Amino acid sequence: MLGIWILALFLLSTAEGKEVCYERLGCFSDDIPWSGTTERPIHKLPWDPKKIDIHFNLYTRENPTSFQEISAIDASTIDYSNFNTSRITRFIVHGFIDNGEENWLSDMCKRMLTVEDVNCICVDWKKGARCQYTQASNNVRVVGAEIAYFVNVLKEKHGYSPADVHIIGHSLGAHVAGEAGRRQPGIGRITGLDPAQPYFQGTPVEVRLDKSDAEFVDVIHTDSAPTIPYLGFGMSTAIGHLDFYPNGGEQMPGCGKNPVSQIVDIDGIWEGTRDFVACNHLRSYKYYSDSIIYPDGFLGYACASYDVFETENCFPCPQEGCPNMGHFADKFKGKIKNNFVKLYLNTGEAKDFALWRYKVTVTLSGNSKVKGYVNLALYGSGGNTRQHQIFEGTLQPDNTYTSFIDAEVNIGTVTKVKFLWNNNWLNPTFPKLGAATITVQSGENGKEFRFCGSGTVREDVLQTLTAC
Amino acid sequence: MANTLPPCLLLVLLLLAPVLPAPHKRGLIFNLDTGELCLQSAQCKDGCCHRDGGLSLARCVPKAAEFQECSPKSIYGVYYKCPCESGLTCDVDKTIVGSITNSDFGTCKDPRGSRLW
């Protein structure tokens, strides 16, 4: 009984609503919607910016390997640095537990600098991110306010337009970007890399990242299963102008490895341990990073659901093209018609993650039906693929089988196709099977290529089909 | 040679095996996915247990496609360059030293390809 009274007293005292104020940034309260709702039951106030200790680490083409620390509080550091107002600026913000000097942030900057001339700023707020989750998700508000303040200083002191600012945030960092965009209207673009789900999904737009936070908001969802019970860390709801759900958005290929193989990673034990804890969740920034060097390797197909995407209904890309997931998503900025666009695609299971989607239709030829599988390899101006299995089951001559190949190379113009079948065990009658015609359709531009084959082949023998 | 480095690993895998009942489609010892650690190509779904060097750990990877580098099937079961996919042959000049050290490398070719063009 006493316990209940203490609990009631505790709840009452916290429900009153407190407020903290910090210089430059203003006041932060723990009133609804910030706390005290079903999504955010625990009351927490954001920490002092001094305690969170936010750093802005600048990389440019002049200093691609070592960063210069700049600060809006001491604006002269911006003047002395390699920051150039004629270039666009991209902020990269990490999430929970993470660290702004973690390799993925600087590697992403380095990749950007190979394709464009930018001011790339890694935002480090590790002291505010390495605490209880409920605390970190409130510290987000202060970090967002600091970025907004930084952008404002650029605007006031250097005449720098917020439209030239792009904020890339991973996990909690995505909501940092949302907060910055809410405080500083007119920010050009925000990219949410698997925005954090607990404490944000289902909350009002001022709490979380939303399409109203910037002129263009694109989101990559890679871990959108519910936190309870599946431990998905990312949001499942569509919140941007473009929402990409690679591999369906819940389970990423390459993330289902056994624990030993996952931790003992090619990129080291540290990277492996990170993946062991949150493989799906971390895939979002890996895809983004790869999309910088493979602009056309991550095309998103607008579709009702992932299951429909796996059928023929959402193929190929429409007349105006498919949006690119990742870095070049803003190419599609002016073409958005619908309110929320859900886009689907498949990716590879290890780097490089880029894949190019083709639809293949095979008409079989032969005398007898057999059980087995059919493999196809595509050859073209850009190279050739591995053999991809397109069908398994009863192979009936004159029947047509349709499937998709997510090719690991951009084949370009398809020049020939190789066909191979196998019935999995030795058949003493030595049946023969062939492909009479194969059509290959490119997803990117809808171009169709037609190939014809003559005769039949024994199992495990390649049949080459040429254009006709 | 192939079994010198990871016997402890095999032990770990064997101990883990009864603890984690393998789901239907993937396994801990056999039917391993791409990227999982292996000792033998027979364990891999894709049919090639590959390592970069003599001291590095081996992982399952897909077999070599046409025009990619390959090595012929070896008794070691672990490869520096994977064997070719079905229907292709690894075009290589075999040497005695090469077959002992598993370093006869060639290129995957379609044996019927040359006839057609």
Coordinates of C-alpha atoms in Angstrom, one line a residue:
Chain A
M1 CA 0.0 0.0 0.0
L2 CA 2.8 2.4 1.0
G3 CA 4.4 1.5 -2.3
I4 CA 1.4 2.6 -4.3
W5 CA 1.3 5.9 -2.5
I6 CA 5.0 6.6 -3.1
L7 CA 4.5 5.8 -6.7
A8 CA 1.4 8.1 -6.9
L9 CA 3.4 10.9 -5.3
F10 CA 6.3 10.3 -7.6
L11 CA 4.0 10.4 -10.7
L12 CA 2.3 13.6 -9.4
S13 CA 5.5 15.4 -8.7
T14 CA 6.9 14.6 -12.1
A15 CA 3.7 15.4 -14.0
E16 CA 3.8 19.0 -12.9
G17 CA 6.1 20.0 -15.8
K18 CA 9.6 21.4 -15.3
E19 CA 11.7 23.6 -17.6
V20 CA 15.3 24.3 -18.1
C21 CA 16.8 27.3 -20.0
Y22 CA 20.2 27.5 -21.6
E23 CA 21.8 30.6 -23.1
R24 CA 21.6 31.0 -26.9
L25 CA 19.3 28.0 -27.2
G26 CA 16.2 28.9 -25.1
C27 CA 14.1 26.9 -22.8
F28 CA 13.1 23.2 -22.8
S29 CA 10.2 21.9 -20.9
D30 CA 9.1 18.3 -20.2
D31 CA 5.4 19.0 -20.8
I32 CA 3.3 17.1 -23.3
P33 CA 4.3 16.2 -26.0
W34 CA 7.9 16.0 -24.8
S35 CA 7.1 13.7 -21.9
G36 CA 4.1 12.3 -20.1
T37 CA 2.5 10.7 -23.1
T38 CA 2.1 6.9 -23.8
E39 CA 5.0 7.0 -26.2
R40 CA 7.2 9.0 -23.8
P41 CA 6.2 8.0 -20.3
I42 CA 9.4 8.9 -18.4
H43 CA 10.1 12.6 -17.7
K44 CA 13.5 13.8 -18.6
L45 CA 14.9 17.2 -19.3
P46 CA 17.7 17.7 -21.8
W47 CA 21.2 18.2 -20.5
D48 CA 23.2 21.4 -20.5
P49 CA 24.9 21.9 -23.9
K50 CA 28.2 22.1 -22.0
K51 CA 27.6 18.7 -20.6
I52 CA 26.7 17.2 -23.9
D53 CA 29.9 18.8 -25.4
I54 CA 29.0 19.1 -29.0
H55 CA 31.8 19.3 -31.6
F56 CA 31.6 20.3 -35.3
N57 CA 34.4 18.6 -37.2
L58 CA 34.9 19.9 -40.7
Y59 CA 36.3 18.0 -43.7
T60 CA 36.8 19.6 -47.1
R61 CA 38.8 18.9 -50.2
E62 CA 41.6 20.9 -48.7
N63 CA 41.7 18.6 -45.6
P64 CA 40.0 15.3 -46.5
T65 CA 41.9 13.2 -44.0
S66 CA 42.1 15.3 -40.8
F67 CA 39.3 17.5 -39.6
Q68 CA 39.3 21.1 -38.4
E69 CA 37.1 21.8 -35.4
I70 CA 34.8 24.8 -35.9
S71 CA 32.3 26.5 -33.6
A72 CA 29.4 28.9 -34.0
I73 CA 30.0 30.3 -30.5
D74 CA 33.5 31.5 -31.6
A75 CA 32.6 32.4 -35.2
S76 CA 36.2 33.3 -36.1
T77 CA 37.0 29.6 -36.1
I78 CA 34.8 29.4 -39.2
D79 CA 36.8 32.2 -40.9
Y80 CA 40.1 30.5 -40.2
S81 CA 38.9 27.1 -41.4
N82 CA 38.6 25.7 -44.9
F83 CA 34.8 26.4 -44.7
N84 CA 33.8 27.9 -48.0
T85 CA 30.5 29.7 -48.4
S86 CA 30.4 29.0 -52.2
R87 CA 30.0 25.3 -51.4
I88 CA 27.0 23.4 -50.0
T89 CA 27.3 22.1 -46.5
R90 CA 26.4 18.6 -45.3
F91 CA 26.2 17.8 -41.6
I92 CA 26.4 14.2 -40.5
V93 CA 24.9 13.4 -37.1
H94 CA 25.4 10.1 -35.3
G95 CA 22.9 8.4 -33.0
F96 CA 22.6 6.6 -29.6
I97 CA 25.8 5.3 -28.0
D98 CA 27.7 6.3 -31.2
N99 CA 30.6 8.8 -31.6
G100 CA 31.1 11.6 -34.0
E101 CA 34.7 10.4 -34.6
E102 CA 33.5 6.9 -35.5
N103 CA 34.9 5.9 -38.9
W104 CA 31.6 5.7 -40.8
L105 CA 31.1 9.5 -40.5
S106 CA 34.5 10.5 -41.8
D107 CA 34.4 7.8 -44.5
M108 CA 31.2 9.2 -45.7
C109 CA 32.7 12.6 -45.9
K110 CA 35.7 11.2 -47.8
R111 CA 33.4 9.6 -50.3
M112 CA 31.4 12.8 -50.8
L113 CA 34.6 14.7 -51.4
T114 CA 35.5 12.4 -54.3
V115 CA 32.3 13.2 -56.2
E116 CA 31.6 16.8 -55.1
D117 CA 33.1 19.9 -53.5
V118 CA 31.4 20.2 -50.1
N119 CA 31.8 21.4 -46.6
C120 CA 31.3 18.1 -44.7
I121 CA 30.7 18.5 -41.0
C122 CA 30.6 15.5 -38.6
V123 CA 28.6 16.4 -35.5
D124 CA 30.0 14.8 -32.4
W125 CA 27.7 14.6 -29.3
K126 CA 28.9 11.4 -27.8
K127 CA 28.7 12.6 -24.2
G128 CA 25.0 13.2 -24.7
A129 CA 24.5 10.0 -26.6
R130 CA 26.2 7.6 -24.1
C131 CA 23.7 7.7 -21.3
Q132 CA 20.2 6.2 -20.7
Y133 CA 18.1 6.0 -23.8
T134 CA 15.4 8.2 -22.4
Q135 CA 18.0 10.9 -21.6
A136 CA 19.7 10.7 -25.0
S137 CA 16.4 11.0 -26.8
N138 CA 15.8 14.3 -24.9
N139 CA 19.4 15.5 -25.4
V140 CA 18.5 15.3 -29.1
R141 CA 16.6 18.6 -28.6
V142 CA 19.7 20.5 -27.5
V143 CA 21.9 19.0 -30.2
G144 CA 19.2 20.0 -32.8
A145 CA 19.1 23.5 -31.3
E146 CA 22.9 23.8 -31.5
I147 CA 22.9 22.8 -35.2
A148 CA 20.0 25.3 -35.9
Y149 CA 22.1 28.0 -34.1
F150 CA 25.1 27.1 -36.2
V151 CA 23.1 27.4 -39.4
N152 CA 21.7 30.7 -38.2
V153 CA 25.2 32.0 -37.5
L154 CA 26.2 31.0 -41.1
K155 CA 23.1 32.9 -42.3
E156 CA 23.7 36.1 -40.3
K157 CA 27.4 36.4 -40.4
H158 CA 28.2 35.0 -43.9
G159 CA 25.0 35.4 -45.8
Y160 CA 24.9 31.7 -46.2
S161 CA 21.5 30.3 -47.3
P162 CA 20.0 27.5 -45.2
A163 CA 18.8 26.1 -48.5
D164 CA 22.4 25.0 -49.1
V165 CA 22.4 23.0 -45.9
H166 CA 21.8 19.2 -45.9
I167 CA 21.6 17.4 -42.5
I168 CA 22.2 13.6 -42.6
G169 CA 21.2 11.9 -39.3
H170 CA 21.3 8.3 -38.3
S171 CA 18.9 6.9 -35.7
L172 CA 18.5 9.5 -32.9
G173 CA 20.6 11.8 -35.2
A174 CA 17.7 11.8 -37.6
H175 CA 15.5 13.4 -35.0
V176 CA 18.4 15.8 -34.2
A177 CA 18.1 16.9 -37.8
G178 CA 14.3 17.2 -37.5
E179 CA 14.7 19.4 -34.4
A180 CA 17.3 21.6 -36.3
G181 CA 15.0 21.9 -39.2
R182 CA 12.0 22.8 -37.1
R183 CA 14.0 25.6 -35.4
Q184 CA 15.7 26.9 -38.5
P185 CA 13.1 27.0 -41.3
G186 CA 14.2 26.7 -44.9
I187 CA 16.9 24.0 -44.6
G188 CA 17.4 22.5 -48.0
R189 CA 17.4 18.8 -47.2
I190 CA 17.3 16.3 -44.3
T191 CA 18.2 12.6 -44.8
G192 CA 16.9 10.3 -42.0
L193 CA 18.9 7.1 -41.9
D194 CA 16.7 4.7 -40.0
P195 CA 15.2 7.3 -37.6
A196 CA 14.9 5.9 -34.1
Q197 CA 11.6 4.2 -33.2
P198 CA 11.2 4.2 -29.4
Y199 CA 10.2 7.5 -28.0
F200 CA 9.5 8.9 -31.5
Q201 CA 7.2 6.7 -33.5
G202 CA 3.6 7.9 -33.1
T203 CA 4.6 11.2 -31.5
P204 CA 3.5 14.6 -32.9
V205 CA 5.5 16.2 -35.7
E206 CA 7.4 18.7 -33.5
V207 CA 9.0 15.8 -31.5
R208 CA 10.2 13.8 -34.4
L209 CA 11.6 14.1 -37.9
D210 CA 8.9 15.0 -40.3
K211 CA 8.6 16.2 -43.9
S212 CA 7.7 19.7 -42.6
D213 CA 11.3 20.0 -41.2
A214 CA 13.0 20.8 -44.5
E215 CA 12.3 21.5 -48.1
F216 CA 13.1 17.9 -49.0
V217 CA 13.1 15.0 -46.5
D218 CA 14.2 11.5 -47.6
V219 CA 14.3 8.6 -45.3
I220 CA 15.9 5.1 -45.5
H221 CA 14.2 2.4 -43.3
T222 CA 16.3 -0.6 -42.6
D223 CA 15.2 -1.9 -39.2
S224 CA 11.5 -1.1 -39.0
A225 CA 10.2 -4.2 -37.2
P226 CA 8.5 -3.2 -33.9
T227 CA 10.9 -2.7 -31.0
I228 CA 8.8 -5.0 -28.8
P229 CA 9.3 -7.9 -29.4
Y230 CA 11.6 -7.9 -32.5
L231 CA 14.1 -5.3 -31.3
G232 CA 13.7 -3.2 -34.4
F233 CA 15.3 0.2 -33.7
G234 CA 14.0 2.2 -36.7
M235 CA 10.7 3.8 -37.5
S236 CA 8.3 2.0 -39.8
T237 CA 5.9 4.9 -40.7
A238 CA 6.6 7.0 -43.7
I239 CA 7.6 10.4 -42.6
G240 CA 9.4 12.1 -45.5
H241 CA 8.8 13.1 -49.0
L242 CA 10.5 9.9 -50.1
D243 CA 10.6 6.8 -47.9
F244 CA 12.8 4.0 -49.0
Y245 CA 12.4 0.4 -47.7
P246 CA 15.3 -1.6 -49.0
N247 CA 14.7 -5.3 -48.8
G248 CA 11.3 -4.6 -47.3
G249 CA 12.8 -2.5 -44.5
E250 CA 12.8 -5.1 -41.7
Q251 CA 15.4 -7.7 -42.3
M252 CA 18.6 -6.9 -44.3
P253 CA 20.5 -9.5 -46.2
G254 CA 23.8 -10.3 -44.6
C255 CA 22.5 -9.6 -41.1
G256 CA 21.3 -13.1 -40.3
K257 CA 24.8 -14.6 -39.9
N258 CA 25.7 -16.8 -36.9
P259 CA 27.1 -14.8 -34.0
V260 CA 30.8 -15.9 -34.5
S261 CA 30.7 -15.0 -38.2
Q262 CA 29.0 -11.7 -37.4
I263 CA 31.4 -10.5 -34.8
V264 CA 34.6 -11.8 -36.5
D265 CA 33.9 -9.4 -39.4
I266 CA 36.1 -8.7 -42.4
D267 CA 36.3 -5.1 -41.3
G268 CA 37.4 -6.0 -37.8
I269 CA 36.0 -7.1 -34.5
W270 CA 34.7 -3.6 -33.7
E271 CA 32.7 -3.3 -36.9
G272 CA 31.5 -6.9 -36.3
T273 CA 30.4 -6.2 -32.8
R274 CA 28.5 -3.1 -33.9
D275 CA 26.8 -5.3 -36.5
F276 CA 26.1 -8.0 -33.9
V277 CA 24.2 -5.5 -31.8
A278 CA 22.4 -3.6 -34.6
C279 CA 23.2 -4.9 -38.0
N280 CA 19.9 -4.0 -39.7
H281 CA 19.9 -0.5 -38.1
L282 CA 23.5 0.3 -39.2
R283 CA 22.9 -0.9 -42.8
S284 CA 21.1 2.5 -43.5
Y285 CA 24.3 4.5 -43.4
K286 CA 26.2 1.8 -45.3
Y287 CA 23.7 1.9 -48.1
Y288 CA 23.9 5.7 -48.1
S289 CA 27.6 5.7 -48.3
D290 CA 27.6 3.2 -51.2
S291 CA 25.0 5.3 -53.0
I292 CA 27.5 8.1 -53.3
I293 CA 29.7 6.1 -55.6
Y294 CA 26.9 4.1 -57.3
P295 CA 24.2 6.7 -58.0
D296 CA 22.1 4.4 -60.2
G297 CA 22.6 1.2 -58.1
F298 CA 19.9 2.0 -55.6
L299 CA 16.7 2.8 -57.6
G300 CA 13.5 2.8 -55.5
Y301 CA 10.4 1.4 -57.1
A302 CA 7.2 3.0 -56.0
C303 CA 4.9 0.3 -54.8
A304 CA 2.1 -0.5 -52.3
S305 CA 4.1 -3.1 -50.4
Y306 CA 7.3 -5.2 -50.5
D307 CA 5.2 -8.3 -51.5
V308 CA 3.8 -6.4 -54.5
F309 CA 7.2 -5.2 -55.4
E310 CA 8.4 -8.8 -55.8
T311 CA 5.7 -9.4 -58.4
E312 CA 5.5 -7.7 -61.8
N313 CA 3.2 -4.9 -60.8
C314 CA 5.8 -2.3 -59.9
F315 CA 8.2 -2.8 -62.7
P316 CA 9.9 -1.1 -64.6
C317 CA 10.5 2.5 -63.5
P318 CA 7.8 4.9 -64.6
Q319 CA 8.3 7.5 -67.4
E320 CA 9.9 10.1 -65.1
G321 CA 12.3 7.5 -63.7
C322 CA 12.8 5.9 -60.3
P323 CA 14.2 8.0 -57.3
N324 CA 17.7 7.1 -56.3
M325 CA 18.0 5.9 -52.7
G326 CA 20.6 7.7 -50.7
H327 CA 22.8 10.6 -51.8
F328 CA 21.2 11.4 -55.1
A329 CA 17.6 11.2 -53.9
D330 CA 17.3 15.0 -54.3
K331 CA 17.4 14.6 -58.1
F332 CA 13.7 13.6 -57.7
K333 CA 12.8 16.7 -55.6
G334 CA 10.5 18.4 -58.1
K335 CA 8.7 15.3 -59.3
I336 CA 6.9 14.2 -56.1
K337 CA 3.2 14.0 -56.6
N338 CA 1.8 11.9 -53.9
N339 CA 1.8 12.7 -50.2
F340 CA 3.9 9.8 -48.9
V341 CA 5.8 7.8 -51.4
K342 CA 7.0 4.3 -50.3
L343 CA 9.8 2.9 -52.4
Y344 CA 11.1 -0.6 -52.5
L345 CA 14.4 -2.1 -53.8
N346 CA 16.8 -4.9 -53.0
T347 CA 20.4 -4.6 -52.0
G348 CA 23.4 -6.8 -51.8
E349 CA 24.4 -8.7 -48.6
A350 CA 27.9 -7.2 -48.2
K351 CA 29.6 -4.2 -49.7
D352 CA 29.3 -3.1 -52.4
F353 CA 25.5 -3.1 -51.9
A354 CA 24.4 -1.7 -55.2
L355 CA 22.2 -3.9 -57.4
W356 CA 20.5 -3.4 -60.8
R357 CA 17.1 -5.0 -61.3
Y358 CA 16.1 -6.8 -64.5
K359 CA 13.0 -8.8 -65.4
V360 CA 13.6 -12.0 -67.3
T361 CA 11.1 -14.1 -69.1
V362 CA 12.1 -17.6 -70.3
T363 CA 10.3 -19.9 -72.6
L364 CA 11.6 -23.5 -72.4
S365 CA 12.0 -26.0 -75.2
G366 CA 12.5 -29.8 -75.1
N367 CA 10.7 -33.1 -75.1
S368 CA 10.1 -34.1 -71.6
K369 CA 9.3 -32.3 -68.4
V370 CA 11.8 -32.6 -65.5
K371 CA 12.1 -31.4 -62.0
G372 CA 15.0 -29.0 -61.4
Y373 CA 16.0 -25.4 -61.4
V374 CA 16.9 -22.8 -64.1
N375 CA 19.9 -20.4 -63.8
L376 CA 20.5 -17.4 -66.0
A377 CA 23.6 -15.2 -66.4
L378 CA 23.4 -11.9 -68.2
Y379 CA 26.2 -10.5 -70.4
G380 CA 26.4 -6.9 -71.6
S381 CA 28.5 -3.9 -72.3
G382 CA 29.1 -3.3 -68.6
G383 CA 30.2 -6.9 -67.8
N384 CA 28.5 -10.1 -66.8
T385 CA 26.7 -11.4 -63.8
R386 CA 26.9 -14.6 -61.8
Q387 CA 24.3 -17.3 -62.5
H388 CA 21.0 -16.4 -60.8
Q389 CA 18.4 -19.0 -60.1
I390 CA 15.1 -17.8 -61.6
F391 CA 12.9 -20.8 -61.1
E392 CA 12.8 -24.1 -59.2
G393 CA 10.2 -26.8 -59.6
T394 CA 8.7 -28.7 -62.5
L395 CA 10.2 -27.5 -65.8
Q396 CA 7.6 -28.0 -68.5
P397 CA 8.7 -27.4 -72.2
D398 CA 6.9 -24.5 -73.9
N399 CA 6.0 -23.0 -70.6
T400 CA 7.1 -19.5 -69.8
Y401 CA 8.7 -18.5 -66.5
T402 CA 9.1 -14.9 -65.3
S403 CA 11.4 -13.7 -62.6
F404 CA 13.7 -10.9 -61.5
I405 CA 17.4 -10.7 -61.4
D406 CA 19.1 -8.2 -59.1
A407 CA 22.3 -8.0 -60.9
E408 CA 25.5 -7.2 -59.0
V409 CA 26.9 -5.3 -62.0
N410 CA 25.3 -2.6 -64.2
I411 CA 25.1 -4.6 -67.4
G412 CA 24.0 -1.7 -69.6
T413 CA 23.1 -3.0 -73.0
V414 CA 22.4 -6.7 -72.7
T415 CA 24.2 -8.6 -75.5
K416 CA 23.6 -12.2 -74.7
V417 CA 22.2 -14.5 -72.0
K418 CA 23.4 -17.9 -70.8
F419 CA 21.0 -20.6 -69.7
L420 CA 21.7 -23.5 -67.5
W421 CA 19.5 -26.1 -65.8
N422 CA 20.0 -28.9 -63.3
N423 CA 17.7 -31.5 -61.9
N424 CA 19.7 -32.0 -58.7
W425 CA 20.3 -35.7 -59.2
L426 CA 21.6 -38.0 -61.9
N427 CA 18.8 -38.9 -64.3
P428 CA 19.7 -42.1 -66.3
T429 CA 17.5 -41.0 -69.2
F430 CA 19.7 -38.0 -69.7
P431 CA 16.9 -35.5 -70.5
K432 CA 17.6 -32.4 -72.5
L433 CA 16.2 -29.0 -72.1
G434 CA 16.8 -25.6 -73.6
A435 CA 15.5 -22.0 -73.7
A436 CA 13.7 -21.1 -76.9
T437 CA 13.4 -17.4 -76.1
I438 CA 14.5 -15.1 -73.3
T439 CA 13.5 -11.5 -72.9
V440 CA 15.3 -9.3 -70.5
Q441 CA 13.9 -5.9 -69.4
S442 CA 15.9 -3.3 -67.7
G443 CA 14.3 -1.7 -64.7
E444 CA 16.0 1.6 -65.0
N445 CA 14.6 2.5 -68.5
G446 CA 12.2 -0.3 -69.4
K447 CA 14.3 -1.3 -72.4
E448 CA 13.6 -4.8 -73.6
F449 CA 16.2 -7.2 -75.1
R450 CA 15.1 -10.4 -76.9
F451 CA 17.3 -13.5 -77.2
C452 CA 16.8 -16.7 -79.1
G453 CA 18.3 -20.1 -78.5
S454 CA 18.5 -23.2 -80.7
G455 CA 18.4 -26.8 -79.6
T456 CA 18.6 -28.2 -76.1
V457 CA 21.4 -29.0 -73.6
R458 CA 22.0 -31.6 -71.0
E459 CA 22.0 -30.5 -67.3
D460 CA 24.9 -28.4 -66.1
V461 CA 25.8 -27.3 -69.7
L462 CA 25.6 -23.6 -70.6
Q463 CA 23.4 -22.7 -73.5
T464 CA 24.2 -19.3 -75.1
L465 CA 21.3 -17.2 -76.5
T466 CA 22.0 -14.4 -78.9
A467 CA 20.0 -11.3 -79.8
C468 CA 17.1 -11.8 -82.2
Chain B
M1 CA 47.3 -26.9 -43.5
A2 CA 43.7 -25.8 -43.8
N3 CA 43.0 -27.1 -40.4
T4 CA 45.9 -25.7 -38.4
L5 CA 44.4 -22.3 -37.5
P6 CA 40.8 -22.8 -36.6
P7 CA 40.4 -26.1 -34.6
C8 CA 39.4 -23.9 -31.6
L9 CA 36.8 -22.3 -33.8
L10 CA 35.5 -25.7 -34.8
L11 CA 35.2 -26.5 -31.1
V12 CA 33.2 -23.3 -30.5
L13 CA 30.9 -24.1 -33.4
L14 CA 30.4 -27.7 -32.2
L15 CA 29.6 -26.4 -28.7
L16 CA 27.2 -23.8 -30.0
A17 CA 25.4 -26.2 -32.3
P18 CA 23.2 -27.9 -29.6
V19 CA 22.6 -24.5 -27.9
L20 CA 21.3 -22.7 -30.9
P21 CA 19.0 -25.0 -32.8
A22 CA 19.5 -24.2 -36.4
P23 CA 16.5 -22.6 -38.2
H24 CA 15.3 -24.5 -41.2
K25 CA 17.1 -22.8 -44.0
R26 CA 20.5 -21.9 -42.6
G27 CA 22.9 -23.8 -40.5
L28 CA 25.8 -23.5 -38.1
I29 CA 27.9 -26.3 -39.5
F30 CA 26.4 -27.0 -42.9
N31 CA 24.4 -24.9 -45.4
L32 CA 26.3 -21.8 -44.4
D33 CA 25.3 -18.4 -45.8
T34 CA 27.6 -16.0 -47.7
G35 CA 30.0 -14.3 -45.3
E36 CA 29.9 -17.0 -42.6
L37 CA 33.1 -18.6 -41.4
C38 CA 33.9 -22.0 -42.8
L39 CA 36.6 -24.6 -42.8
Q40 CA 35.5 -26.5 -45.9
S41 CA 33.7 -25.7 -49.1
A42 CA 31.2 -28.5 -48.4
Q43 CA 29.8 -26.4 -45.5
C44 CA 28.8 -23.5 -47.8
K45 CA 25.5 -23.1 -49.5
D46 CA 27.3 -21.3 -52.4
G47 CA 29.9 -24.0 -52.6
C48 CA 33.1 -22.0 -52.0
C49 CA 35.1 -21.5 -48.7
H50 CA 37.4 -18.6 -49.6
R51 CA 40.3 -16.9 -47.8
D52 CA 42.5 -14.1 -48.9
G53 CA 45.8 -15.4 -47.5
G54 CA 47.3 -18.3 -45.7
L55 CA 46.7 -16.7 -42.3
S56 CA 43.3 -15.1 -42.9
L57 CA 40.0 -16.7 -41.8
A58 CA 37.9 -18.4 -44.5
R59 CA 34.3 -17.4 -45.3
C60 CA 31.7 -18.7 -47.7
V61 CA 31.4 -16.7 -50.9
P62 CA 29.7 -17.4 -54.3
K63 CA 31.6 -19.4 -56.9
A64 CA 33.5 -17.5 -59.6
A65 CA 31.4 -16.3 -62.6
E66 CA 32.7 -16.4 -66.2
F67 CA 35.8 -14.3 -66.9
Q68 CA 36.6 -14.2 -63.2
E69 CA 39.8 -15.7 -61.6
C70 CA 39.5 -19.2 -60.3
S71 CA 41.4 -22.2 -59.1
P72 CA 40.6 -25.8 -60.0
K73 CA 38.9 -28.1 -57.4
S74 CA 41.4 -28.9 -54.7
I75 CA 41.5 -31.6 -52.0
Y76 CA 42.0 -28.8 -49.4
G77 CA 38.5 -27.5 -49.8
V78 CA 39.5 -24.0 -49.0
Y79 CA 40.4 -21.6 -51.8
Y80 CA 42.3 -18.4 -52.5
K81 CA 40.3 -18.1 -55.7
C82 CA 37.0 -19.9 -55.9
P83 CA 36.2 -22.7 -58.4
C84 CA 33.8 -21.8 -61.3
E85 CA 30.1 -22.0 -61.3
S86 CA 28.5 -25.0 -62.9
G87 CA 28.8 -25.2 -66.7
L88 CA 32.1 -23.4 -66.6
T89 CA 35.7 -24.7 -66.5
C90 CA 38.7 -23.1 -64.9
D91 CA 41.2 -22.6 -67.7
V92 CA 44.5 -23.0 -66.0
D93 CA 48.0 -24.5 -66.5
K94 CA 48.3 -26.9 -63.7
T95 CA 51.7 -27.2 -62.0
I96 CA 52.8 -29.6 -59.3
V97 CA 53.9 -26.8 -56.9
G98 CA 50.7 -25.0 -57.7
S99 CA 48.5 -27.9 -56.9
I100 CA 50.3 -28.6 -53.6
T101 CA 50.2 -24.9 -52.5
N102 CA 46.7 -24.5 -53.9
S103 CA 47.9 -21.6 -56.1
D104 CA 47.1 -22.6 -59.6
F105 CA 45.0 -19.7 -60.8
G106 CA 43.1 -19.4 -64.0
T107 CA 40.0 -17.8 -65.6
C108 CA 36.5 -19.3 -65.8
K109 CA 35.5 -20.1 -69.3
D110 CA 32.5 -21.6 -71.0
P111 CA 33.8 -24.7 -72.8
R112 CA 31.1 -24.3 -75.5
G113 CA 31.5 -20.5 -75.7
S114 CA 34.3 -20.4 -78.2
R115 CA 32.4 -22.6 -80.6
L116 CA 29.6 -20.0 -80.9
W117 CA 31.7 -17.0 -81.7

